Coordinates of C-alpha atoms and ligand atoms in Angstrom, one line a residue:
M12 CA 21.9 20.9 31.1
P13 CA 22.6 18.6 28.1
Q14 CA 19.5 16.7 27.0
T15 CA 19.1 13.0 27.3
F16 CA 17.3 10.8 24.9
D17 CA 16.3 7.1 24.6
L18 CA 17.7 7.1 21.1
I19 CA 19.8 9.3 18.8
L20 CA 20.2 8.6 15.1
S21 CA 23.4 10.6 14.3
G22 CA 25.0 11.8 11.2
G23 CA 22.4 10.6 8.7
A24 CA 20.8 12.6 5.8
L25 CA 17.3 13.3 7.0
V26 CA 14.7 13.7 4.2
N27 CA 11.5 15.4 5.5
Q28 CA 9.4 18.6 5.0
D29 CA 12.6 20.6 5.5
G30 CA 14.3 19.1 2.5
E31 CA 17.3 16.9 2.7
G32 CA 20.2 17.5 5.1
L33 CA 22.6 16.1 7.7
R34 CA 20.6 16.2 10.9
D35 CA 20.6 14.1 14.1
V36 CA 17.2 12.8 15.3
G37 CA 16.6 12.5 19.1
V38 CA 13.8 10.2 20.3
R39 CA 12.3 9.9 23.8
D40 CA 9.2 7.9 24.8
G41 CA 8.6 6.8 21.3
K42 CA 8.3 10.4 19.9
I43 CA 10.7 12.7 18.1
L44 CA 12.0 15.2 20.6
E45 CA 14.7 17.0 18.7
I46 CA 16.0 17.4 15.2
G47 CA 19.4 19.1 14.7
D48 CA 22.9 18.9 16.0
L49 CA 22.8 16.5 19.0
S50 CA 26.5 15.8 19.2
R51 CA 26.6 17.1 22.9
A52 CA 23.5 15.1 24.0
S53 CA 23.5 11.6 25.5
A54 CA 21.2 8.7 24.8
G55 CA 20.5 5.2 25.9
E56 CA 21.5 4.2 22.4
T57 CA 23.2 6.2 19.7
I58 CA 23.2 4.7 16.2
D59 CA 25.7 6.0 13.7
C60 CA 23.8 6.7 10.5
R61 CA 26.7 8.3 8.5
G62 CA 26.3 7.4 4.9
L63 CA 22.6 6.5 5.4
H64 CA 19.3 8.4 4.7
I65 CA 16.7 8.7 7.4
L66 CA 13.1 8.8 6.0
P67 CA 9.7 9.1 7.7
G68 CA 8.4 5.6 8.2
V69 CA 7.0 4.1 5.1
V70 CA 3.2 3.5 5.2
D71 CA 1.7 0.9 2.9
S72 CA -2.0 1.7 2.7
Q73 CA -3.0 -1.4 0.7
V74 CA -2.1 -4.9 2.0
H75 CA -4.1 -8.2 2.1
F76 CA -2.9 -10.3 5.1
R77 CA -5.6 -13.0 4.9
E78 CA -6.3 -13.2 8.6
P79 CA -8.8 -14.4 9.6
G80 CA -9.6 -17.0 7.0
F81 CA -6.6 -18.0 4.8
P82 CA -3.6 -18.6 7.1
H83 CA -1.9 -20.8 4.5
K84 CA -1.4 -17.6 2.4
E85 CA -0.5 -15.1 5.2
D86 CA -1.4 -13.9 8.6
L87 CA -1.0 -10.6 10.4
E88 CA 2.3 -11.6 12.0
S89 CA 4.0 -13.0 8.9
G90 CA 2.7 -10.2 6.7
S91 CA 3.9 -7.5 9.0
R92 CA 7.3 -9.3 9.5
G93 CA 7.8 -9.0 5.8
A94 CA 6.8 -5.3 6.0
V95 CA 9.5 -4.4 8.6
L96 CA 12.2 -6.4 6.9
G97 CA 11.3 -4.3 3.9
G98 CA 11.5 -1.0 5.8
V99 CA 7.7 -0.4 6.2
T100 CA 6.4 0.9 9.6
G101 CA 2.7 1.3 9.1
L102 CA 0.0 -0.8 7.3
F103 CA -3.6 -0.4 6.2
E104 CA -5.0 -3.9 5.8
M105 CA -7.9 -4.9 3.4
P106 CA -11.3 -6.3 4.3
N107 CA -11.6 -9.3 2.0
T108 CA -10.8 -11.8 4.7
N109 CA -13.1 -14.5 6.0
P110 CA -15.2 -13.3 7.7
L111 CA -15.2 -10.1 5.7
T112 CA -14.4 -6.9 7.7
T113 CA -17.8 -5.4 7.3
G114 CA -19.0 -4.8 10.9
E115 CA -17.8 -3.6 14.3
A116 CA -17.2 -7.1 15.6
E117 CA -15.0 -8.2 12.7
L118 CA -13.0 -5.0 13.0
A119 CA -12.6 -5.4 16.8
D120 CA -11.5 -9.0 16.1
K121 CA -8.8 -7.9 13.7
V122 CA -7.6 -5.2 16.2
A123 CA -7.4 -7.8 18.9
R124 CA -5.5 -10.3 16.7
A125 CA -3.0 -7.5 15.5
T126 CA -2.3 -5.8 18.8
G127 CA 1.1 -7.0 20.1
R128 CA 1.3 -9.5 17.3
M129 CA 1.9 -7.3 14.3
H130 CA 5.4 -5.8 13.9
T131 CA 4.1 -2.5 12.6
D132 CA 1.4 -0.1 13.6
F133 CA -1.8 -0.9 11.7
A134 CA -5.3 0.2 10.5
F135 CA -8.0 -1.8 8.8
W136 CA -10.2 -0.9 5.9
V137 CA -13.9 -1.6 6.5
G138 CA -15.6 -3.3 3.5
G139 CA -18.5 -1.2 2.2
T140 CA -21.6 -3.2 1.0
H141 CA -25.3 -2.6 0.2
E142 CA -26.1 -4.2 3.5
N143 CA -23.9 -2.1 5.8
A144 CA -24.0 1.2 3.8
R145 CA -26.2 2.9 6.4
D146 CA -23.8 2.1 9.2
L147 CA -20.7 3.3 7.5
A148 CA -20.6 6.7 9.2
E149 CA -20.2 4.9 12.5
L150 CA -18.0 2.1 11.2
E151 CA -15.4 4.4 9.6
R152 CA -14.9 6.2 12.9
L153 CA -14.2 3.2 15.0
P154 CA -10.7 2.8 16.5
A155 CA -8.2 1.5 13.9
A156 CA -10.6 2.0 11.0
A157 CA -8.6 3.3 8.0
G158 CA -11.9 4.2 6.2
V159 CA -14.3 2.4 3.8
K160 CA -13.1 0.2 0.9
V161 CA -15.5 -0.8 -1.9
F162 CA -14.9 -3.4 -4.7
M163 CA -16.9 -2.1 -7.8
G164 CA -15.6 -5.2 -9.8
S165 CA -15.2 -8.6 -8.3
S166 CA -11.7 -9.8 -7.4
T167 CA -10.5 -12.1 -4.6
G168 CA -13.4 -12.6 -2.2
S169 CA -17.1 -11.8 -2.3
L170 CA -17.1 -8.0 -1.6
L171 CA -19.0 -6.2 -4.4
V172 CA -20.9 -3.0 -5.0
P173 CA -21.2 -3.0 -8.8
D174 CA -24.1 -0.6 -9.3
D175 CA -24.3 3.2 -9.3
E176 CA -27.1 3.2 -6.7
G177 CA -25.0 1.1 -4.4
V178 CA -21.9 3.3 -4.8
A179 CA -24.1 6.4 -4.3
L180 CA -25.5 4.9 -1.1
V181 CA -22.1 4.2 0.3
L182 CA -20.9 7.7 -0.5
S183 CA -23.9 9.2 1.1
H184 CA -22.7 7.8 4.4
T185 CA -19.0 8.2 4.3
R186 CA -17.3 11.4 5.5
R187 CA -13.8 10.2 5.3
R188 CA -12.1 9.5 2.0
A189 CA -13.4 6.1 0.7
A190 CA -11.2 3.7 -1.3
F191 CA -12.3 1.9 -4.5
H192 CA -11.3 -1.0 -6.5
S193 CA -12.5 0.4 -9.8
E194 CA -13.4 -2.1 -12.5
D195 CA -16.8 -2.3 -14.2
E196 CA -18.5 -5.6 -13.0
Y197 CA -21.0 -5.6 -15.9
R198 CA -18.3 -5.4 -18.6
L199 CA -16.3 -8.0 -16.7
N200 CA -19.2 -10.4 -16.9
E201 CA -19.9 -9.6 -20.6
R202 CA -16.3 -10.3 -21.5
K203 CA -15.7 -13.5 -19.5
P204 CA -15.8 -15.6 -22.7
L205 CA -12.6 -13.7 -23.8
R206 CA -10.6 -15.5 -21.2
V207 CA -8.5 -18.2 -22.9
E208 CA -7.9 -21.3 -20.7
G209 CA -4.2 -21.7 -19.9
D210 CA -3.3 -18.3 -21.4
V211 CA -2.8 -15.5 -18.9
T212 CA -2.1 -13.0 -21.6
S213 CA -5.9 -13.0 -22.1
H214 CA -6.2 -11.5 -18.5
P215 CA -5.7 -7.9 -19.7
V216 CA -7.9 -8.6 -22.7
W217 CA -10.8 -9.6 -20.4
R218 CA -10.2 -6.9 -17.8
D219 CA -9.4 -4.3 -20.5
V220 CA -8.7 -0.6 -20.4
E221 CA -12.4 0.2 -21.0
T222 CA -13.4 -1.9 -18.0
A223 CA -11.2 0.2 -15.7
L224 CA -12.0 3.5 -17.4
R225 CA -15.8 3.1 -17.5
S226 CA -15.9 2.3 -13.8
T227 CA -13.6 5.2 -12.8
Q228 CA -15.8 7.6 -14.9
R229 CA -18.9 6.4 -13.1
L230 CA -17.2 6.6 -9.8
V231 CA -16.0 10.2 -10.3
R232 CA -19.4 11.3 -11.5
I233 CA -21.1 9.8 -8.4
A234 CA -18.5 11.2 -6.0
R235 CA -19.1 14.7 -7.5
E236 CA -22.9 14.3 -7.1
K237 CA -22.4 13.2 -3.5
R238 CA -19.7 15.7 -2.8
A239 CA -17.6 12.9 -1.5
L240 CA -13.8 12.4 -1.3
I241 CA -12.6 9.2 -2.9
H242 CA -9.3 7.3 -3.3
V243 CA -8.9 5.2 -6.4
L244 CA -6.7 2.2 -5.7
H245 CA -4.2 0.7 -8.1
I246 CA -4.7 2.8 -11.2
T247 CA -3.4 0.9 -14.3
T248 CA -4.3 2.9 -17.4
A249 CA -3.0 6.0 -19.2
E250 CA -6.7 7.0 -19.8
E251 CA -7.5 7.0 -16.0
I252 CA -4.4 9.1 -15.3
D253 CA -5.6 11.7 -17.8
L254 CA -9.1 11.6 -16.4
L255 CA -8.2 11.8 -12.8
A256 CA -5.8 14.7 -13.4
Q257 CA -8.9 16.7 -14.0
H258 CA -10.5 15.8 -10.7
K259 CA -7.8 16.2 -8.1
D260 CA -10.0 18.3 -5.9
I261 CA -11.9 15.2 -4.8
V262 CA -9.9 12.2 -6.1
S263 CA -6.7 10.8 -4.8
V264 CA -4.8 8.2 -6.8
E265 CA -2.7 5.1 -5.8
V266 CA -0.4 3.2 -8.1
L267 CA 1.5 0.0 -7.3
P268 CA 5.2 -0.8 -7.9
N269 CA 4.0 -3.8 -9.8
H270 CA 2.3 -1.6 -12.4
L271 CA 5.4 0.6 -12.6
M272 CA 7.8 -2.3 -12.9
L273 CA 6.0 -5.0 -14.9
T274 CA 4.3 -4.9 -18.3
S275 CA 2.5 -7.4 -20.6
D276 CA 5.9 -8.4 -21.9
D277 CA 6.5 -10.1 -18.5
Y278 CA 3.7 -12.6 -18.9
A279 CA 6.0 -14.8 -21.0
R280 CA 8.5 -15.0 -18.2
L281 CA 6.2 -15.0 -15.1
G282 CA 3.0 -16.5 -16.4
T283 CA 0.2 -16.4 -13.8
L284 CA 2.7 -15.1 -11.2
A285 CA 2.1 -11.7 -12.9
Q286 CA -1.7 -12.1 -12.8
Q287 CA -3.2 -9.3 -10.8
N288 CA -6.5 -7.3 -10.7
P289 CA -6.5 -4.8 -12.3
P290 CA -4.0 -6.4 -14.7
V291 CA -0.4 -5.7 -15.7
R292 CA -0.8 -4.0 -19.1
E293 CA 1.1 -2.8 -22.2
P294 CA 4.2 -0.6 -21.7
R295 CA 2.4 2.6 -22.7
H296 CA 0.4 2.3 -19.5
R297 CA 3.4 1.8 -17.3
D298 CA 4.9 4.9 -19.0
A299 CA 1.8 6.9 -18.2
L300 CA 1.8 5.8 -14.6
W301 CA 5.4 7.0 -14.3
R302 CA 4.3 10.4 -15.8
G303 CA 1.5 10.4 -13.2
V304 CA 4.1 9.9 -10.5
Q305 CA 6.4 12.6 -11.9
Q306 CA 3.6 15.1 -12.4
G307 CA 1.9 14.7 -9.1
V308 CA -1.3 13.0 -10.3
V309 CA -0.4 10.0 -8.1
D310 CA -0.7 10.6 -4.4
V311 CA 0.4 7.3 -2.8
L312 CA 2.1 4.0 -3.5
G313 CA 0.6 0.9 -2.1
S314 CA 2.0 -2.6 -2.6
D315 CA -1.4 -4.4 -2.8
H316 CA 0.4 -7.2 -1.1
A317 CA -1.9 -10.1 -2.2
P318 CA -0.2 -13.4 -1.5
H319 CA -1.3 -16.7 -3.1
T320 CA 0.7 -19.9 -2.9
L321 CA 2.8 -21.2 -5.8
E322 CA 0.5 -24.2 -5.9
E323 CA -2.6 -22.0 -6.3
K324 CA -0.8 -19.9 -8.9
A325 CA 0.1 -23.1 -10.8
Q326 CA -3.5 -23.8 -11.7
P327 CA -4.3 -23.1 -15.3
Y328 CA -5.6 -19.6 -16.0
P329 CA -8.3 -18.5 -15.2
K330 CA -8.5 -20.8 -12.2
S331 CA -5.2 -19.2 -10.9
P332 CA -5.9 -16.4 -8.4
A333 CA -4.9 -12.8 -9.0
G334 CA -2.3 -11.1 -6.8
M335 CA 1.3 -11.3 -5.6
A336 CA 3.3 -10.6 -2.5
G337 CA 4.7 -7.0 -2.4
V338 CA 4.9 -5.4 1.0
Q339 CA 8.6 -6.4 1.4
T340 CA 9.8 -5.3 -2.0
L341 CA 8.0 -1.9 -2.2
V342 CA 11.0 0.1 -0.7
P343 CA 13.8 -1.7 -2.5
L344 CA 12.1 -1.4 -5.9
M345 CA 11.4 2.2 -5.5
L346 CA 14.8 3.1 -4.1
N347 CA 16.3 1.4 -7.1
A348 CA 14.0 3.6 -9.2
V349 CA 15.3 6.7 -7.4
N350 CA 18.8 5.6 -8.3
E351 CA 17.7 5.2 -11.9
G352 CA 16.4 8.8 -11.9
K353 CA 12.7 8.0 -12.2
L354 CA 11.8 9.9 -9.1
T355 CA 13.5 11.7 -6.3
L356 CA 13.9 10.5 -2.7
A357 CA 11.8 13.5 -1.7
R358 CA 9.0 12.3 -4.0
F359 CA 9.3 8.8 -2.6
V360 CA 8.8 10.3 0.9
D361 CA 5.8 12.3 -0.4
L362 CA 4.2 9.1 -1.8
T363 CA 4.8 6.8 1.2
S364 CA 4.4 9.0 4.3
A365 CA 3.4 12.5 3.7
G366 CA 0.8 11.2 1.2
P367 CA -1.0 8.8 3.6
L368 CA -0.9 11.5 6.3
R369 CA -2.5 14.1 3.9
L370 CA -5.2 11.8 2.5
F371 CA -6.1 9.7 5.5
G372 CA -5.3 12.0 8.5
M373 CA -3.1 9.7 10.5
A374 CA -2.6 11.3 14.0
G375 CA 1.1 11.9 14.8
K376 CA 2.5 9.9 11.9
G377 CA 3.8 10.4 8.4
R378 CA 6.3 13.2 9.2
V379 CA 9.7 13.4 10.9
A380 CA 8.8 16.4 13.1
K381 CA 9.0 17.2 16.8
G382 CA 6.2 15.5 18.7
Y383 CA 5.4 13.0 16.0
D384 CA 5.8 9.2 16.5
A385 CA 9.4 8.2 15.8
D386 CA 8.5 5.9 12.9
L387 CA 11.6 5.9 10.7
T388 CA 12.8 4.0 7.7
I389 CA 16.6 4.0 7.4
V390 CA 18.0 3.3 3.9
D391 CA 21.4 2.8 2.3
M392 CA 21.1 4.3 -1.2
K393 CA 24.4 2.8 -2.4
R394 CA 23.8 -0.7 -1.2
R395 CA 23.5 -3.3 -4.0
E396 CA 21.4 -6.4 -3.3
T397 CA 19.7 -9.1 -5.2
I398 CA 16.0 -9.7 -4.3
R399 CA 15.5 -13.4 -3.6
N400 CA 12.6 -15.6 -2.8
S401 CA 14.5 -16.8 0.2
W402 CA 14.4 -13.3 1.7
I403 CA 10.6 -13.1 1.5
A404 CA 8.9 -13.6 4.9
S405 CA 5.5 -14.0 3.5
R406 CA 3.9 -17.5 4.0
V407 CA 3.9 -17.9 0.2
G408 CA 7.7 -17.5 0.0
W409 CA 7.9 -16.0 -3.5
T410 CA 8.2 -12.6 -5.3
P411 CA 7.9 -11.8 -9.0
Y412 CA 11.2 -9.9 -8.5
D413 CA 13.3 -13.0 -7.6
G414 CA 16.8 -12.5 -9.0
M415 CA 16.4 -8.7 -9.6
E416 CA 19.5 -6.7 -8.7
V417 CA 18.7 -3.4 -7.1
T418 CA 20.7 -0.4 -5.7
G419 CA 19.2 1.1 -2.6
W420 CA 18.1 -1.0 0.4
P421 CA 16.3 -0.6 3.7
V422 CA 18.7 -1.2 6.6
G423 CA 16.6 -0.1 9.6
T424 CA 13.0 0.1 10.6
F425 CA 11.9 2.0 13.8
V426 CA 8.3 1.9 15.0
R427 CA 7.6 4.6 17.7
G428 CA 11.3 4.7 18.5
I429 CA 11.7 0.9 18.9
K430 CA 14.4 -0.6 16.6
V431 CA 12.4 -3.4 15.0
M432 CA 14.7 -4.3 12.1
W433 CA 18.4 -3.6 11.7
E434 CA 20.6 -4.8 8.9
G435 CA 18.1 -7.4 7.8
D436 CA 17.4 -8.9 11.3
L437 CA 14.2 -8.7 13.3
V438 CA 15.5 -7.3 16.6
A439 CA 12.3 -6.6 18.7
P440 CA 9.2 -8.6 19.7
S441 CA 6.0 -7.6 18.0
I442 CA 4.9 -4.2 19.2
G443 CA 2.1 -3.2 16.8
E444 CA -0.6 -0.8 18.0
P445 CA -3.6 0.7 16.2
I446 CA -2.8 3.8 14.1
R447 CA -4.9 6.7 15.4
F448 CA -6.6 9.1 13.1
Q449 CA -7.5 12.8 13.4
A450 CA -11.2 13.2 14.0
A451 CA -13.2 12.7 10.8
P452 CA -15.0 15.9 9.6
Ligands
DOR505 O1 -4.9 -9.0 -7.7 C1 -5.6 -8.8 -6.7 N1 -5.6 -9.6 -5.6 N2 -6.4 -7.7 -6.7 C2 -7.3 -7.5 -5.8 O2 -8.1 -6.5 -5.9 C3 -7.5 -8.4 -4.7 C4 -6.2 -9.2 -4.4 C5 -6.3 -10.3 -3.5 O3 -6.9 -10.2 -2.4 O4 -5.9 -11.4 -3.8

């Protein structure tokens, strides 16, 4: 008897663990049921994907959605709306909200706020502190916990574990891979006088290469002593890429599109809009990050979506806050880079779905394979578009890439088989659920 499906995506070029090839994808009850030639099968809906690529759903493992605490910048609904418009199906959200996500109650509150209100599936990082370090083994195993995130240098918000003893204490209690913002707080404090009022080009002078490198060296040493797995967020220096290439047995590496696309040359054009922690740096670092992508040192891409309003950004440096919106532009920017020959589509998939699956152990996500959740990102590699502020769903309504022409565009977003975005329109109510994780070791 011919099979029936809820949904068939037909005639697209599927990119998955099997390589790239023309394959139909059949979905039932939110899961992938068949991959192959489904021309004789019937379905509730069949979508013609000829000329398009079908990718495993893109997971952005670093976003700041500001809820609770800062709804004028973002909330879980608006942030995730931007995500699905940009082709993202899964999100790991950061703990520097108000209150901070440092305990069971705050995590449960975020899950309650997100369920049925976010447009993607979601997980939340738990902030690691001196105070909660002894509870982290339990906290990191709670439903929807992505793991533990530590700020070694201060950035937006008050989370901070600057000292070796504190980092060692955290890593004594984590079993899952813990994520780190790696900048040396002591050096940041010493160098504060180097900030020049009104001059954002002094930002990477203050938060210099040595600030990042010193912290990452300390972190790797402590992780080795504690036999812990770590994830170093938003790497920005050539020196750290070289260092971390020697420690891939325990360290995973994230880079941001911002640090692959922007350099210190862009401060003249963008001013404080390009202000981020760790900073956008000289072109040699961007080039080294690309080599890290090409040579496999980099494991995942995150957007570090960190929205601040234009009004806040207009304050004179250093009063201006660090961070920019990014969840909606991750896929277009990187598809454009694929078309420019900077990486392959297969490597993009490795960085945005297979990578998060491998590092964080998502259950049933991160792969287009029979039995997995039907999270899919459909892209048109030939489509030319101009990124515009008016397209950005974030509460802050701006992107540093306003006016940039790109080739390659997300045209469809499916979360557990539900068509959430098609051709730029939001076409389903919010259906977000917690991402499940394989049991921690
Ligand atoms: O630039 C940044 N902004 N870096 C961070 O680490 C935090 C983020 C934010 O939350 O604004």
